PDB file of C-alpha atoms in Angstrom:
ATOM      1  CA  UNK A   1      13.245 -23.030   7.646  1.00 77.00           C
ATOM      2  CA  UNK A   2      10.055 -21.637   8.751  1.00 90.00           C
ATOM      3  CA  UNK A   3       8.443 -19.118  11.143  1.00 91.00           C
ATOM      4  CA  UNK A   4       9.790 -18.453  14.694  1.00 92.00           C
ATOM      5  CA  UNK A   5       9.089 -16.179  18.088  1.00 91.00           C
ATOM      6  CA  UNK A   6      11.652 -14.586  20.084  1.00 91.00           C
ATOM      7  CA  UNK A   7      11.259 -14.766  23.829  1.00 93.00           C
ATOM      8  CA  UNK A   8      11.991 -11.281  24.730  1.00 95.00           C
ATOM      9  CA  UNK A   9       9.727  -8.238  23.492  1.00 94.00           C
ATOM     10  CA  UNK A  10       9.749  -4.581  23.670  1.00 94.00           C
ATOM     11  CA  UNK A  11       6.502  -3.268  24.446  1.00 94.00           C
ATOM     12  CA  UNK A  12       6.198   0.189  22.733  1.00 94.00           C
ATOM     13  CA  UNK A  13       2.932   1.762  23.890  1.00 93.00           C
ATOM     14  CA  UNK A  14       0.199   3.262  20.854  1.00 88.00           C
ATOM     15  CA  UNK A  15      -0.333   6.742  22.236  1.00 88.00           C
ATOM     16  CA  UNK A  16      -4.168   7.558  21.297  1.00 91.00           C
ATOM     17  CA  UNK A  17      -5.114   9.654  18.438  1.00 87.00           C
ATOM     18  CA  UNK A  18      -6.638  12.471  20.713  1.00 91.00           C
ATOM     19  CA  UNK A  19      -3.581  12.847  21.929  1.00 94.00           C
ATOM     20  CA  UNK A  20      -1.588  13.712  18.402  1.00 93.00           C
ATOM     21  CA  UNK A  21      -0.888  16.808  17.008  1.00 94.00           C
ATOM     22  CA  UNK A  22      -3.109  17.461  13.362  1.00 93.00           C
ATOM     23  CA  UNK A  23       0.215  17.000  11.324  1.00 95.00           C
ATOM     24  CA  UNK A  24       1.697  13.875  13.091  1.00 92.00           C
ATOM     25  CA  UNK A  25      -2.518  12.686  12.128  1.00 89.00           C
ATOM     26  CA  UNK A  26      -2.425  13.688   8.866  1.00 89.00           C
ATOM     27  CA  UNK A  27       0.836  11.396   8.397  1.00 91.00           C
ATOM     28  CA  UNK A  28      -0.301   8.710  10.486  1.00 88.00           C
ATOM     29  CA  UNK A  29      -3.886   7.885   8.755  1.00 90.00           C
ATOM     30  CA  UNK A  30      -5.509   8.247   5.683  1.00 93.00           C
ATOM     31  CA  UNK A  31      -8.639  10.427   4.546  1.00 92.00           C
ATOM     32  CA  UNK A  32     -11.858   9.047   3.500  1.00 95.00           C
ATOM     33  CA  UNK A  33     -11.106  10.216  -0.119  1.00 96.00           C
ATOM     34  CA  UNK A  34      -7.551   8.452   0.069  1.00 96.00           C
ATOM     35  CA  UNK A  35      -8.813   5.484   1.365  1.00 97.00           C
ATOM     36  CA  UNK A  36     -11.552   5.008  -1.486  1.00 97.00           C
ATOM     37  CA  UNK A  37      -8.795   6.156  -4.415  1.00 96.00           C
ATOM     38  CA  UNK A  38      -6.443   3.160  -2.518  1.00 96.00           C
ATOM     39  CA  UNK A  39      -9.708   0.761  -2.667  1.00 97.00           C
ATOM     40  CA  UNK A  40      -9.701   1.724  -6.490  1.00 96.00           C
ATOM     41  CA  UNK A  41      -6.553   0.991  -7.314  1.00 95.00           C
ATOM     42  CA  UNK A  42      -6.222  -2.139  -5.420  1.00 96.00           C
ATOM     43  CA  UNK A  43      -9.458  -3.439  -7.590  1.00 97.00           C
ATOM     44  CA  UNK A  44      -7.689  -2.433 -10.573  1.00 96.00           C
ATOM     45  CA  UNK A  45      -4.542  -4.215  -9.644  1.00 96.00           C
ATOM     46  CA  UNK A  46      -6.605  -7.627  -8.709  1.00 97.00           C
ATOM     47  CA  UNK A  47      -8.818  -7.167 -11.925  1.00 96.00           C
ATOM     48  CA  UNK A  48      -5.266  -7.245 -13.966  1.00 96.00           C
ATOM     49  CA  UNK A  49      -3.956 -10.309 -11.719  1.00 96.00           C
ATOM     50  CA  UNK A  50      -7.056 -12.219 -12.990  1.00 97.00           C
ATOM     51  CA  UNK A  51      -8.296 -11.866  -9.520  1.00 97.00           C
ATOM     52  CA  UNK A  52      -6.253 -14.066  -8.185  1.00 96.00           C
ATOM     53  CA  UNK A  53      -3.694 -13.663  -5.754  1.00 94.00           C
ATOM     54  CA  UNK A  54      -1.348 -16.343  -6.505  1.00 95.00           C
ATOM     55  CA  UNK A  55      -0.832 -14.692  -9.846  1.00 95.00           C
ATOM     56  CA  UNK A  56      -0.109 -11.022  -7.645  1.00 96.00           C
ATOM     57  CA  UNK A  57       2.736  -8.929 -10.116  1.00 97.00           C
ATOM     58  CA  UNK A  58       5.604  -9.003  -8.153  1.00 97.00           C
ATOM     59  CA  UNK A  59       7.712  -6.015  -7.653  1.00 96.00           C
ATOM     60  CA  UNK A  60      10.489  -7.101 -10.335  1.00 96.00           C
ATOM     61  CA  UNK A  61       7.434  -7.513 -12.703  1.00 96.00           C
ATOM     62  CA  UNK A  62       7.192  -3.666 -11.886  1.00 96.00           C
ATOM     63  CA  UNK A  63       8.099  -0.352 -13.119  1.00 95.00           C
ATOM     64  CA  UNK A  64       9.668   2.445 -11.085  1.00 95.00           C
ATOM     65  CA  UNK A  65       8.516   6.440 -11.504  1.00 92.00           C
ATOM     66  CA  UNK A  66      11.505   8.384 -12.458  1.00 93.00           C
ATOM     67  CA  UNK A  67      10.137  11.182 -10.953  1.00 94.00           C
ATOM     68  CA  UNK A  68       8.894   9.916  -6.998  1.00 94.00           C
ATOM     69  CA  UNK A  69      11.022   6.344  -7.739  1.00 95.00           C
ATOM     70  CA  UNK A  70       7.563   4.301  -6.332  1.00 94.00           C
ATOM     71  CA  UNK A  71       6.711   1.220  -8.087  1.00 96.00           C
ATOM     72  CA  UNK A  72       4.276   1.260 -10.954  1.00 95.00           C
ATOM     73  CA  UNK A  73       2.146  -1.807 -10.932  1.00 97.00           C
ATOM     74  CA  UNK A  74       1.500  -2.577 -15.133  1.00 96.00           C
ATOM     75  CA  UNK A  75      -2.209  -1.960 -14.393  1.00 96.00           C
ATOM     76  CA  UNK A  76      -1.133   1.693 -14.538  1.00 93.00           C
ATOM     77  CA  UNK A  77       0.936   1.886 -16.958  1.00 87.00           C
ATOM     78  CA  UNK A  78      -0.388   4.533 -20.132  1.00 73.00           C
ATOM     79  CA  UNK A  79       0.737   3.705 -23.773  1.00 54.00           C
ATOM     80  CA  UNK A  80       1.634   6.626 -25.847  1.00 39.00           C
TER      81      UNK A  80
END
């Protein structure tokens, strides 16, 4: 198998942000400060994968929080 198009498309148009309300913004994108704790973690992750991305922990690999049920890459994990 490998990648194919369909003909047909729905257009769905992007209204523009001036346009939202401040809570359907605050879901939509991401503050400064979560954007540079995201950056952090990602580096984290990579640093663990031997910065490489072939060797990326897939989501099996993974733990799950039994509290929010997210995946826990093992970069994160604490030992007690």
């Amino acid at each position: 198998g490998g990648v194919s198009f369909s003909e047909t498309v729905t257009v769905q148009p992007i209204p523009h942000s001036c346009t939202l309300t401040p809570l359907q913004r605050r879901r939509m994108y991401s503050t400064s400060v979560e954007v540079r704790h995201n950056k952090t973690k990602s580096k984290t992750e990579y640093r663990y994968d031997g910065y490489d991305w072939r060797n990326a922990t897939e989501e099996w690999e993974m733990s799950v929080d039994m509290f929010t049920g997210e995946l826990v890459h093992p970069a994160h994990e604490r030992s007690f």
